[in-house]
XYZ file of C-alpha atoms in Angstrom:
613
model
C 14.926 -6.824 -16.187
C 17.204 -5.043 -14.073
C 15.216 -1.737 -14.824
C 12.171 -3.493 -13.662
C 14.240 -5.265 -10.805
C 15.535 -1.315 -9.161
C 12.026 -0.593 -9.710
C 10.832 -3.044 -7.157
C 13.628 -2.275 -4.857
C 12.951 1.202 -4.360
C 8.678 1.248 -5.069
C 8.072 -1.966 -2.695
C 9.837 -0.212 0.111
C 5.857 0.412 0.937
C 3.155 -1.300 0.267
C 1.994 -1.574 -3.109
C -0.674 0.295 -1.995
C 0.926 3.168 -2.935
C 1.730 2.491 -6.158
C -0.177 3.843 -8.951
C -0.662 3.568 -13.069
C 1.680 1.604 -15.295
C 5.028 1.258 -13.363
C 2.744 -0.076 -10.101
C 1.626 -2.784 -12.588
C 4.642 -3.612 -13.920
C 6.550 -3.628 -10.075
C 3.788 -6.169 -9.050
C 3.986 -8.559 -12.212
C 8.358 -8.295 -11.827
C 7.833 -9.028 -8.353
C 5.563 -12.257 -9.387
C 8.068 -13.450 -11.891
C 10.937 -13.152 -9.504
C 8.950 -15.143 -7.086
C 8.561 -18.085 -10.187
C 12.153 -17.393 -11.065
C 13.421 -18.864 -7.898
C 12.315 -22.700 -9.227
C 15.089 -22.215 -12.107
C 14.502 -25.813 -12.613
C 11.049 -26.105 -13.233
C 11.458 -23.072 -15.621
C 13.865 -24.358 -17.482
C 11.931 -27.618 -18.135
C 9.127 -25.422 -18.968
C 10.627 -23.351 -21.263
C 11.995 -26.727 -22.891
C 8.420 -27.816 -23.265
C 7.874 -24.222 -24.797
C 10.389 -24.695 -27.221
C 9.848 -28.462 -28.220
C 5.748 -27.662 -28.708
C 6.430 -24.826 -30.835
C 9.291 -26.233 -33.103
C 6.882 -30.101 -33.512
C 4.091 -27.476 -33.705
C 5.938 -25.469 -36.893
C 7.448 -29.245 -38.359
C 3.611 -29.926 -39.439
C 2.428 -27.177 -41.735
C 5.611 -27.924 -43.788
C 5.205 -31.421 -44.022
C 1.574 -31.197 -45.036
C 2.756 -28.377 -47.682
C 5.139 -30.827 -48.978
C 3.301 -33.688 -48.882
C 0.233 -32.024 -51.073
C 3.189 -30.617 -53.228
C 4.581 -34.100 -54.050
C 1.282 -35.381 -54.651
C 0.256 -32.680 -57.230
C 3.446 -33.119 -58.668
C 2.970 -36.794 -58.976
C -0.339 -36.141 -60.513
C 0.645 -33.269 -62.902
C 3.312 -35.573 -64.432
C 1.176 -39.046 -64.612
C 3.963 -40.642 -62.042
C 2.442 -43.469 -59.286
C 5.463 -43.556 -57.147
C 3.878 -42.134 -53.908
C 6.412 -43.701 -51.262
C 7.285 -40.212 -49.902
C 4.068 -39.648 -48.667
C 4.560 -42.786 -46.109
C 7.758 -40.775 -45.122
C 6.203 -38.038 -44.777
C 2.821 -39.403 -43.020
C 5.489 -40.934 -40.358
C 7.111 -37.818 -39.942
C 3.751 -36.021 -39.336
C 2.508 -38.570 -36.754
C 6.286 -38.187 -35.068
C 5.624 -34.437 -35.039
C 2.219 -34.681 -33.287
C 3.818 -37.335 -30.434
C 6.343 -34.899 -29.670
C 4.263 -32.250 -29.626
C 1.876 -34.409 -27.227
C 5.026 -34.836 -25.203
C 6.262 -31.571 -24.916
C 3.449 -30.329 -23.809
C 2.876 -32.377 -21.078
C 6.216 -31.519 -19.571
C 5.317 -27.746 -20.548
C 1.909 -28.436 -18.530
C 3.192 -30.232 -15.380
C 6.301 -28.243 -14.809
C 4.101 -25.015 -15.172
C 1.160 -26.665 -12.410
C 4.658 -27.334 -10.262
C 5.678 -23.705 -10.283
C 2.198 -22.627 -9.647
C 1.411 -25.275 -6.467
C 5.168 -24.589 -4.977
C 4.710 -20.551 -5.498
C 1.266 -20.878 -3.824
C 2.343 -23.108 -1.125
C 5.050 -20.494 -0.198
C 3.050 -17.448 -0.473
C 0.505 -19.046 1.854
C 2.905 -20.069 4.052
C 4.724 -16.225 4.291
C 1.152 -14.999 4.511
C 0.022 -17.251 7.690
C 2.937 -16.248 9.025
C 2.639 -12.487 8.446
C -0.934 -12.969 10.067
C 0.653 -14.695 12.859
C 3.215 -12.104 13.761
C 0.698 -8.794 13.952
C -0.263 -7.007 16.544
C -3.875 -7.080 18.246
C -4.229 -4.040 16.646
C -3.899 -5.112 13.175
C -7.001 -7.504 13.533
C -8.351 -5.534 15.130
C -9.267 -3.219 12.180
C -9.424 -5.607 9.825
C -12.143 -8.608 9.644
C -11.191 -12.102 9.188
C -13.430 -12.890 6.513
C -11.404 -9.969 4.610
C -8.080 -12.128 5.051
C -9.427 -15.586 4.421
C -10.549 -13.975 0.995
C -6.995 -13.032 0.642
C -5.314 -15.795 1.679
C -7.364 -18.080 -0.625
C -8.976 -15.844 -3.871
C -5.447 -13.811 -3.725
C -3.551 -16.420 -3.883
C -5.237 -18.623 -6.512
C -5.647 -15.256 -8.468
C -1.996 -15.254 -8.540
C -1.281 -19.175 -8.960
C -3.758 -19.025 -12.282
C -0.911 -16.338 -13.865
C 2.229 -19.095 -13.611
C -0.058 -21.679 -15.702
C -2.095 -19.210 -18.145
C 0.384 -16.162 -18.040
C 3.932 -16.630 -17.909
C 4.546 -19.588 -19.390
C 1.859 -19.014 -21.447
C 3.752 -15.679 -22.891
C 6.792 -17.254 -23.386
C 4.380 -19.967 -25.932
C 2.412 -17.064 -27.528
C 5.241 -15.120 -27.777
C 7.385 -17.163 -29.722
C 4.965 -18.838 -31.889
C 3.913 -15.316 -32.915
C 7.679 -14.680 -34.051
C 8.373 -18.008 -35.446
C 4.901 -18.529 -37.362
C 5.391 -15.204 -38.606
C 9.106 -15.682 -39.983
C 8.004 -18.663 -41.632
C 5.289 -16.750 -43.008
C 7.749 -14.309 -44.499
C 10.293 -17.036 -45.655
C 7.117 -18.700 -47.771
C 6.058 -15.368 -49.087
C 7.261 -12.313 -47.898
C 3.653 -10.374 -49.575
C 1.268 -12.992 -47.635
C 3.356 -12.646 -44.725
C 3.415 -8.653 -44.522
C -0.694 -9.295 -45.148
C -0.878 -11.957 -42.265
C 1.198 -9.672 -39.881
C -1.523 -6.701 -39.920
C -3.893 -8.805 -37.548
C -1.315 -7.409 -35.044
C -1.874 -3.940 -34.718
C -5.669 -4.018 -33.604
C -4.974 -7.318 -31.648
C -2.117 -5.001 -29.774
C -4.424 -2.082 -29.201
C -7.790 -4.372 -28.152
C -5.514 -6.441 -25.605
C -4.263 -3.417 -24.187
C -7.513 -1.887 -23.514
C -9.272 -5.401 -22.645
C -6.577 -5.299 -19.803
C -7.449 -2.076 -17.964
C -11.117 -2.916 -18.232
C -10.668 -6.168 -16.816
C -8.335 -4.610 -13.991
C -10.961 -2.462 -12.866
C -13.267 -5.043 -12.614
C -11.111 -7.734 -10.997
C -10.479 -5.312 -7.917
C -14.090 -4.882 -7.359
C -14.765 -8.211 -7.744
C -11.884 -9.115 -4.814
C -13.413 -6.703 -2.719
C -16.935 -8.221 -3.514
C -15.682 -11.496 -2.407
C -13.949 -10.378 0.912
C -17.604 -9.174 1.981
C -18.860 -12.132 1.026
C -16.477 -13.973 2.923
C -17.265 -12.024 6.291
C -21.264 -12.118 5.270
C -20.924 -15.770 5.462
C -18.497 -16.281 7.988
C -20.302 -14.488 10.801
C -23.451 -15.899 9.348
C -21.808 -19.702 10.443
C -20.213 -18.455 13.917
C -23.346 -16.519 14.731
C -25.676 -19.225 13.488
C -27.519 -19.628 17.030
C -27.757 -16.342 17.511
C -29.635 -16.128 13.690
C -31.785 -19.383 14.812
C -32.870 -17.762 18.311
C -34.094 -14.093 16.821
C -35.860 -15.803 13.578
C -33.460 -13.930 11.439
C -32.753 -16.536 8.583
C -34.443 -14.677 5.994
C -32.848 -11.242 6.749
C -29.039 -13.530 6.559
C -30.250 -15.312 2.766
C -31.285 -11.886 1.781
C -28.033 -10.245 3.070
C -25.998 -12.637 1.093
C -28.021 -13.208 -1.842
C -27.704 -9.510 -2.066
C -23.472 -9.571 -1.753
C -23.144 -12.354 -4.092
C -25.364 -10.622 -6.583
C -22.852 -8.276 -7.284
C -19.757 -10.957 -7.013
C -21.893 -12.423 -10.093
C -22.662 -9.253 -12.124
C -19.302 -8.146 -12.005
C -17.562 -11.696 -12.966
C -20.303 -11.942 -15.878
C -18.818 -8.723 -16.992
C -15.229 -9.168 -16.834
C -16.365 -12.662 -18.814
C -18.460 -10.342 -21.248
C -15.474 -7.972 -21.820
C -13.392 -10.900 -22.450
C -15.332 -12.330 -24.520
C -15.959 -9.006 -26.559
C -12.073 -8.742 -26.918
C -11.665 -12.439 -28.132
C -14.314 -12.072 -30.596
C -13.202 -8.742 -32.255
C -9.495 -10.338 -31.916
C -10.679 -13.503 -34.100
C -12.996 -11.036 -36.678
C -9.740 -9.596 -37.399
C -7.663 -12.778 -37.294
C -10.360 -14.648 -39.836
C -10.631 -11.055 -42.090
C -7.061 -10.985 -42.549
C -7.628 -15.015 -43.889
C -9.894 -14.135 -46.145
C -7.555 -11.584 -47.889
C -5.198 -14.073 -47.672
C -6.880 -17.088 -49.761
C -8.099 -14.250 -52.393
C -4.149 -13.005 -53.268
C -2.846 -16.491 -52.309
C -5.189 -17.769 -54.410
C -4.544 -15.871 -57.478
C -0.499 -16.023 -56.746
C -1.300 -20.009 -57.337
C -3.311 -19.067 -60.437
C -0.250 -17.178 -61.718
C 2.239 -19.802 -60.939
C 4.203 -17.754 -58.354
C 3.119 -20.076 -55.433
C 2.593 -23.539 -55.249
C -0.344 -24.917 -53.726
C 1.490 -26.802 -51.092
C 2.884 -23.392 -50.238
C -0.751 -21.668 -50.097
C -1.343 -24.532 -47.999
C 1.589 -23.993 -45.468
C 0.775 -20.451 -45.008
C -2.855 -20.549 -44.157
C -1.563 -23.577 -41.262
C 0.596 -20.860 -40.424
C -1.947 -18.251 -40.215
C -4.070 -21.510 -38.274
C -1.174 -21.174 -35.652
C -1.879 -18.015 -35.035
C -5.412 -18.238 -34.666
C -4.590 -20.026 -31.189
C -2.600 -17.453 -29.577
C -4.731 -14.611 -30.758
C -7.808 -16.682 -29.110
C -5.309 -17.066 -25.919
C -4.370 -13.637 -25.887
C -8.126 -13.310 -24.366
C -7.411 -15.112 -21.487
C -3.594 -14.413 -20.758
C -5.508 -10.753 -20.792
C -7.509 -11.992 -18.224
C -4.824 -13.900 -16.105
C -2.385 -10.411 -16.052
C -5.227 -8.353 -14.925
C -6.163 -10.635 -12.200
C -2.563 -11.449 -11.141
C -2.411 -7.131 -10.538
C -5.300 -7.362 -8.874
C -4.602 -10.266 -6.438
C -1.237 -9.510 -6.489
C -1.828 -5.748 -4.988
C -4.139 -7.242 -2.442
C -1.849 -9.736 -1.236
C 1.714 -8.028 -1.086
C -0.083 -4.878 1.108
C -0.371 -7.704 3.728
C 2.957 -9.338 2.977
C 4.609 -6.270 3.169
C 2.919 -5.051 6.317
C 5.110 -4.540 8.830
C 4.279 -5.412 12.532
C 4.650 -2.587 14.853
C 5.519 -4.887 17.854
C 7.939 -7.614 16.671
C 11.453 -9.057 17.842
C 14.075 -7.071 15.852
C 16.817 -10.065 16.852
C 18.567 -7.948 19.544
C 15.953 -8.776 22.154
C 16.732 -9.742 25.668
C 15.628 -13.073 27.047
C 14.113 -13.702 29.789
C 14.418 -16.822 32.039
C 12.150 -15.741 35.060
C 9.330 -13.461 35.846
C 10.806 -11.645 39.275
C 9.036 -8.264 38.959
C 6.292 -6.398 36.587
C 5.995 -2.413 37.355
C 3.823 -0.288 36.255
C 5.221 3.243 36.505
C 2.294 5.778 35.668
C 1.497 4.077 32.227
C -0.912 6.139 29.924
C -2.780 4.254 27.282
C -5.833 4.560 24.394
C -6.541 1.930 21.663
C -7.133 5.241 19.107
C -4.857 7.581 18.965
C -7.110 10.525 17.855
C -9.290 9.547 20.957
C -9.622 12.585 23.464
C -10.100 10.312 26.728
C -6.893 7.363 27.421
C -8.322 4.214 28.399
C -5.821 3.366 31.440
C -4.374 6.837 32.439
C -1.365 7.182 35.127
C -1.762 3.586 36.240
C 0.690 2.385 38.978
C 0.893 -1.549 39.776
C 3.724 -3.593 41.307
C 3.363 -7.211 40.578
C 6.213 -9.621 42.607
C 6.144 -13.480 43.285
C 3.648 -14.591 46.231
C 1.442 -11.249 45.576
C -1.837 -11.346 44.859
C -3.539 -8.144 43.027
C -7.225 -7.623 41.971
C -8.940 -4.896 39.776
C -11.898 -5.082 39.107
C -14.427 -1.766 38.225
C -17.382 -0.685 36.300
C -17.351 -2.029 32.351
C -15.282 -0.259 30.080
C -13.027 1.425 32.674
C -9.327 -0.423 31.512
C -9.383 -3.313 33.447
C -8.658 -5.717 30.543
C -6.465 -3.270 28.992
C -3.625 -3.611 31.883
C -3.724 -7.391 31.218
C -3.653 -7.070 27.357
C -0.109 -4.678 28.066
C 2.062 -7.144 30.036
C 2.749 -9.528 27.187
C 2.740 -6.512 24.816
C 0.283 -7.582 23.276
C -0.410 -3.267 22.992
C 2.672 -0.885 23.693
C 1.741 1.876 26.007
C 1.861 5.503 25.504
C 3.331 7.188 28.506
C 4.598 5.852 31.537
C 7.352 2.909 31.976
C 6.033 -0.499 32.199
C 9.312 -2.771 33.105
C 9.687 -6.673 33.953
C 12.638 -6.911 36.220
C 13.352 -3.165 36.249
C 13.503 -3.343 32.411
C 11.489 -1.879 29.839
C 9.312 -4.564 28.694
C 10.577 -3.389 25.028
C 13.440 -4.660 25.429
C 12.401 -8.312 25.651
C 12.260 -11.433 23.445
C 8.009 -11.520 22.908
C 8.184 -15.279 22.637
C 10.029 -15.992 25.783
C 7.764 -12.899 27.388
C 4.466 -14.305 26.544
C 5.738 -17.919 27.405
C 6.486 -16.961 31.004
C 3.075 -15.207 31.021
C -0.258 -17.146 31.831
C -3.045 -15.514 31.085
C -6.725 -16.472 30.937
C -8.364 -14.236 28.849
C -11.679 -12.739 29.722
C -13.066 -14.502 26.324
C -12.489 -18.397 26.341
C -11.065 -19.557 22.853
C -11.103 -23.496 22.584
C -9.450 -25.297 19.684
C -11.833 -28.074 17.462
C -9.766 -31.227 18.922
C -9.937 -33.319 21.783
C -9.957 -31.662 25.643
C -6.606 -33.074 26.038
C -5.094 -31.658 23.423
C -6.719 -28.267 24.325
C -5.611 -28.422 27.949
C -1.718 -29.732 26.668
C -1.630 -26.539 24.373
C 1.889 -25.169 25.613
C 3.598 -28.522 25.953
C 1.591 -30.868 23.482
C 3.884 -33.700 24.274
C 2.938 -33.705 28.086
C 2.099 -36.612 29.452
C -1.910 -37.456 31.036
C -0.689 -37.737 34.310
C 0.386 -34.073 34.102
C -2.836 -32.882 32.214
C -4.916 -34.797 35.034
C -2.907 -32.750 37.448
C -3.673 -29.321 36.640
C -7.411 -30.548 35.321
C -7.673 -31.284 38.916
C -6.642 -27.900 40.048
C -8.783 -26.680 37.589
C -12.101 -28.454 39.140
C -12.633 -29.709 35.838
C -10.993 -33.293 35.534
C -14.263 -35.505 37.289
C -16.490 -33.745 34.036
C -13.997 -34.902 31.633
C -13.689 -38.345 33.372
C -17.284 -38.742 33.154
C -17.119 -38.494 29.354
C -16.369 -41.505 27.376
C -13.673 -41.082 25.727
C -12.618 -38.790 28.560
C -9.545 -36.522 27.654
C -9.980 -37.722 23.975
C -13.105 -35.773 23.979
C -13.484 -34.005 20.626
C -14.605 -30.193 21.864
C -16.480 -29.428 19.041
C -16.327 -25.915 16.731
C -15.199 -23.002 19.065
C -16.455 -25.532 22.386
C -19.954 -25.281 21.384
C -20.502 -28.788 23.207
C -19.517 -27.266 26.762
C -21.185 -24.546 28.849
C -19.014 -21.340 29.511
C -17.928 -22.673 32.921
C -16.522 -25.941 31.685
C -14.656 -23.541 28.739
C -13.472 -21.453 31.599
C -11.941 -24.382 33.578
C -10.450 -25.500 30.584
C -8.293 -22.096 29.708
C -7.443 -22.392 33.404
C -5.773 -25.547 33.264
C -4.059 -24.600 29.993
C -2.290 -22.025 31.693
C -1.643 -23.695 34.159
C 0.223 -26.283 31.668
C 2.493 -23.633 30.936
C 3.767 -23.255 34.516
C 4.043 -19.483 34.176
C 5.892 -16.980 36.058
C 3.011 -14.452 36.377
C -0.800 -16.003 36.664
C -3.408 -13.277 34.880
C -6.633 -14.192 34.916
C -9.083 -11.758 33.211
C -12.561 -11.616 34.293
C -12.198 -15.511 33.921
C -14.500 -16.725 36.919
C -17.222 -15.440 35.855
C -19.164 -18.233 34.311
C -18.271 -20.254 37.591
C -20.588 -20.588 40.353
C -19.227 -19.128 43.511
C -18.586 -22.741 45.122
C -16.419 -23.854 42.173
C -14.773 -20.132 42.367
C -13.809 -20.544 45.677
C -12.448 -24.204 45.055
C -10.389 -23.343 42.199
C -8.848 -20.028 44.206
C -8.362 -22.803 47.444
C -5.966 -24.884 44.694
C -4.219 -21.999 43.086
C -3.139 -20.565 46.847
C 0.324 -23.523 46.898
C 1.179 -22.142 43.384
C 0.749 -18.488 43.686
C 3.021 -18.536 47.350
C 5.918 -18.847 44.050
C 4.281 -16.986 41.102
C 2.824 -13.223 40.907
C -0.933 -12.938 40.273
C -3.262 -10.500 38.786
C -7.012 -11.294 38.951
C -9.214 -8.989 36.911
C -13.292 -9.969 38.426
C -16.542 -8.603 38.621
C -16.876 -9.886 41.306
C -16.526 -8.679 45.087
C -16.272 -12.531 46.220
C -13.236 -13.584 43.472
C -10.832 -10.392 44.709
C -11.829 -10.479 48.098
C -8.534 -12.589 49.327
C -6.621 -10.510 47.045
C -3.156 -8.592 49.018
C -4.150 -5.692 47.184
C -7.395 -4.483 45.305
C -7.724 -1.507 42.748
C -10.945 0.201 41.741
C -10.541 1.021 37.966
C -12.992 3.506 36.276
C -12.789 5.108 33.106
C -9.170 4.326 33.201
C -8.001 5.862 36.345
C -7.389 4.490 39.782
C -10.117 6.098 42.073
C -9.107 3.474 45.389
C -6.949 0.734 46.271
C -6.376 -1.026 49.536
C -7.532 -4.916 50.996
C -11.298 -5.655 50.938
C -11.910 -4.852 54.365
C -11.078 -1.181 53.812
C -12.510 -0.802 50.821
C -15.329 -2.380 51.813
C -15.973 -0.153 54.886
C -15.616 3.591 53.051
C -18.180 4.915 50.406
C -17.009 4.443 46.529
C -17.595 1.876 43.945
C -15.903 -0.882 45.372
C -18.308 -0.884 48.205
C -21.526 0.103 46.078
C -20.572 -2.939 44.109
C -20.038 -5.122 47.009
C -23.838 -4.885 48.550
C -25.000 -4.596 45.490
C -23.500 -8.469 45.370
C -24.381 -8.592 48.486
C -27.657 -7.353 49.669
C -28.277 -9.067 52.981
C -25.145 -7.419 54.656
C -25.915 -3.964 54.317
C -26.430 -1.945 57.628
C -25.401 -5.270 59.492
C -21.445 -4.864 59.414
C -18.577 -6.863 56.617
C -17.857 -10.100 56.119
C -14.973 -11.383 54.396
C -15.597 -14.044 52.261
C-alpha cells in the first residue's frame, strides 16, 4: 500500500490523463480506496459484516455434513435416537440469521461509504467547476461536465458497493472455502482449486475489454448529454425552423451507439461469467466422480462428500460475482480517469492566499494592455489599449462587432489575464488582488442577461439575499422596472421561469441592472446592456444612474450613439485598437466610424448640423 500510495504522490502530480497501462490503473483505483479509507468507521463495520457473513456462511456446510453423517450413522447401526439433529437443525437456522444479519450491516455500511464518497466528490467537483476560469468553459461544453458530474460519479459510487467491499467478501471466501476444502480432503481440494487458473486469466482479460468499452461508452454519454441539453435550451429555436425531426434523428442516432456499446460490455460480461461457471460446474463434475468413488472405498464419508461440494457451492457465488466486480473495476478506471482530470485541473486565475484585499475601487488603468482569447492567433483582440477609469467618470466604447469592446469589460474582474501591458486598480497590478473582494466591488451587466429559475426578488437580491423589499424596490425603481413587477400578482414573488423565458429581453435587462445595482459597486460596467431598451426607457434609466455615478466610476460598452452620447469620454474600438476618442460632439463632427455610425442612427441629421442627445 505504501508502494501504491508514492505512486499516487508522484503520478497524480498531473492529471491522470497522462497516465498510461497498468500502474495508471492501479494509481486511479489506490486513489479511490484512499478516498473510502477516510470513513474508517464505516469500513470497519463493513469488514465486520465481511467477516461475520463468511464465517455463518462456512458454519452451514459443516453442520449439514454432520447432520447427514449422524443420520447415516444412526441408520447403519439400527439406532432411533435422532435428538442431535434438533441441535443441529437449531444451529443451522442460527447460522442463516446471522448470516441475514451480517449482511445487512455489510450492505448498509457499504451504501454509506458509497452515498458519503459521492456526496464529497460532487461537492469538490462543483466546486472545481466553480473556481475556473472563463476560459476553461469555454472549451469545454456543459453537457460534457454534467455527464461527468453525474455518470462519473455514480460510475465510481457502484465500485464501493460491488468492488471493494465486494473483494474483501470474494476474497476471503475464496481462501477460507478453499482451506476447508483442503482440511476435508486435501485430493478434492487440490481438484476444486484448478477452477482458478482460467477464472484468473478470463477475469483479467474480461477487464481490459470492458475498459475499452466503458471509456467509449462515457464519451458516448457526454454527447448525448450536450445533444439533449441544447436540444431543451434551444427548443424554440427547433419549434420556429420545423427542425424536430432533424433533433429525434440526431439523438436517436447518439444514443444508438450509447446502446450498442453497453449491450457489448453486457455481452462480454456475460461471455466471461458463462465460461467462468463452465469451468466452475466442470471442475464439479470431476469432483462427484472421485468423491464419489472415495465414498465407495470408505475413505470419505458421505457427510464429508456432502460438505465439500457446499464448499465448492460457495464458490460458485464468487466466481459468478467475479463477472460483475470485473465490470465495477473497469468502470471505476474509466469514470475515475474522467473525473480526477477535472478534479485535478488547476485554475490558471485563482487566489493563492497571499492576495491583497481591496476595500474600495479608487482607480482602474489601463496601461497599453495587449490581449487574444487564442494564443496561436496571429491578430490580438484588444491591442495597446489605454483607459483611465476614476470615481464620477463616465467612459463609453462602443465600435463595430467583434472589435474588443466586451473583452476590456471581461479583463477588469479578471475574469481573462492580459498579455502585455499593465492593467492596475489603485496603481496595483490587478494580480495582486483577492478575486472575491475584486469582483464584489465590481458591477457589471453583462452584454448577455442570465436570470436564475426563482422569484424576481430573489433574482434582483442576488448579492445580498437577505436584503430587505424596501431596498430591492429601491434600485427596481432606478432600474425602470419596479411598476412591471408591481403589476404582477404576486409581484416580487414572481417565479421567472427557466433562463427568464416569461420576460422580454428588456424586462431581463432591467433586471441585471438592478442586481448590480444591489451590490452597490465601486465601478458600474455595463456591457452592451441597453440594448433591448427602447430609447425612452434608456434615457430614464441613464437620468437615475447620474446621483450614483457623481461617487462610482463607469464604463458603458453600447451600440448605440444615443446611450454614450453623455459619456466624459468616448472610444472608437475596431478590431481591437483605438482608432478615436474624445466627447460626442467631436467625434461626431470629424469623418470615422463613430460618426458613420451616428447618422447611420440617425438619418434625419445629416447635412443639417449635431445634436446632442
Amino acid at each position: 500500500f505504501n508502494l501504491a500510495n508514492l505512486l499516487v504522490n508522484i503520478k497524480l502530480k498531473e492529471s491522470p490523463l497522462f497516465l498510461s497501462g497498468h500502474l495508471g490503473e492501479l494509481a486511479i483505483l489506490v486513489r479511490i480506496i484512499k478516498l473510502c479509507l477516510r470513513y474508517k468507521k464505516l469500513i470497519i463495520l463493513g469488514i465486520l459484516g465481511v467477516i461475520g457473513v463468511i464465517t455463518s456462511q462456512l458454519w452451514i456446510p459443516f453442520l449439514l455434513g454432520t447432520s447427514i453423517d449422524t443420520v447415516y450413522s444412526e441408520i447403519r447401526t439400527g439406532g432411533d435416537d435422532f435428538s442431535p439433529l434438533w441441535i443441529l437443525s437449531i444451529y443451522i437456522i442460527l447460522a442463516s440469521v446471522l448470516r441475514g444479519v451480517f449482511h445487512f450491516v455489510l450492505q448498509y455500511n457499504g451504501e454509506k461509504i458509497a452515498n458519503a464518497m459521492s456526496a464529497e466528490l460532487r461537492s469538490k467537483f462543483h466546486h472545481k467547476l466553480q473556481s475556473q476560469t472563463y476560459k476553461y468553459h469555454d472549451r469545454i461544453h456543459s453537457g460534457n461536465l454534467m455527464s461527468r458530474g453525474i455518470m462519473d460519479i455514480e460510475g465510481v459510487k457502484m465500485f464501493v458497493t460491488t468492488g471493494l467491499l465486494r473483494t474483501f467478501e470474494i476474497v476471503s471466501l475464496m481462501v477460507a472455502g478453499s482451506f476447508l476444502l483442503l482440511r476435508t480432503d486435501l485430493h478434492i481440494g487440490l481438484l476444486s482449486l484448478l477452477f482458478i487458473i482460467p477464472v484468473g486469466g478470463i477475469a483479467s482479460v474480461t477487464r481490459l475489454q470492458l475498459r475499452k468499452t466503458w471509456v467509449r461508452i462515457q464519451e458516448e454519454f457526454s454527447k448525448l448529454n450536450t445533444n439533449l441539453q441544447e436540444n431543451l435550451i434551444g427548443v424554440r429555436v427547433v419549434r420556429a425552423f420545423g427542425g424536430e425531426d432533424h433533433e429525434i434523428s440526431k439523438f436517436i442516432a447518439s444514443h444508438d451507439d450509447v446502446t450498442k456499446d453497453t449491450i457489448k460490455s453486457v455481452k462480454i460480461s456475460a461471455n466471461g461469467t458463462s465460461i467462468m461457471g463452465f469451468c466452475f460446474l466442470l471442475v464439479w463434475a470431476l469432483l462427484i466422480w472421485i468423491g464419489g468413488h472415495k465414498v465407495i472405498d470408505g475413505t470419505l464419508s458421505i457427510g464429508q462428500l456432502t460438505q465439500c461440494l457446499i464448499y465448492l457451492g460457495m464458490l460458485q457465488r464468487p466466481v459468478r460475482m467475479m463477472g460483475f466486480m470485473v465490470n465495477a473495476y473497469a468502470r471505476a478506471i474509466t469514470c475515475g480517469l474522467r473525473l480526477f482530470e477535472i478534479l485535478d485541473s488547476k485554475p490558471r486565475i485563482s487566489n493563492n492566499g497571499k492576495k491583497n484585499h481591496i476595500s474600495k475601487i479608487e482607480k482602474v488603468s489601463f496601461e497599453k494592455v495587449s490581449f487574444k482569447y487564442y494564443r496561436n492567433a496571429k491578430e490580438y483582440d484588444l491591442n495597446q489599449f489605454s483607459l483611465t477609469l476614476e470615481p464620477g467618470k463616465i467612459v463609453g466604447i462602443i465600435g463595430p462587432p467583434g472589435g474588443g469592446k466586451s473583452t476590456v469589460a471581461n479583463l477588469i474582474p479578471r475574469f481573462y489575464d492580459i498579455l502585455g501591458g499593465e492593467l492596475k486598480i489603485n496603481g496595483e497590478s490587478v494580480k495582486n488582488f483577492n478575486l472575491t473582494d475584486l469582483r464584489n466591488r465590481i458591477g457589471l451587466v453583462a452584454q448577455h442577461t442570465f436570470l436564475f429559475n426563482n422569484t424576481l426578488g430573489e433574482n434582483i437580491a442576488y448579492a445580498k439575499p437577505d436584503t430587505s423589499l424596501d431596498k430591492i424596490i429601491e434600485v427596481a425603481k432606478i432600474a425602470e422596472i419596479h411598476d412591471f413587477i408591481n403589476s404582477l400578482p404576486n409581484r416580487y414573488d414572481t417565479m421567472v421561469g427557466e433562463f427568464g423565458v416569461s420576460l422580454s429581453g428588456g424586462q431581463k435587462q432591467r433586471i441585471a441592472i438592478a442586481r448590480n445595482l444591489m451590490k452597490d459597486p465601486d465601478l458600474l460596467i455595463f456591457d452592451d446592456s441597453f440594448n433591448a431598451l427602447d430609447t425612452g426607457t434608456d434615457k430614464k434609466i441613464r437620468s437615475k444612474l447620474l446621483p450614483l455615478q457623481k461617487e462610482k466610476a463607469t464604463l458603458i460598452i453600447s451600440q448605440r450613439v444615443s446611450t454614450i452620447s453623455h459619456c466624459d469620454e468616448i472610444i472608437v474600438l475596431d478590431e481591437g485598437n483605438v482608432v478615436d476618442r474624445g466627447k460626442h460632439n467631436i467625434l461626431a463632427s470629424k469623418p470615422g466610424i463613430y460618426k458613420d455610425i451616428y447618422e447611420l442612427q440617425n438619418p434625419k441629421i445629416q447635412g443639417q448640423g449635431l445634436q446632442v442627445s
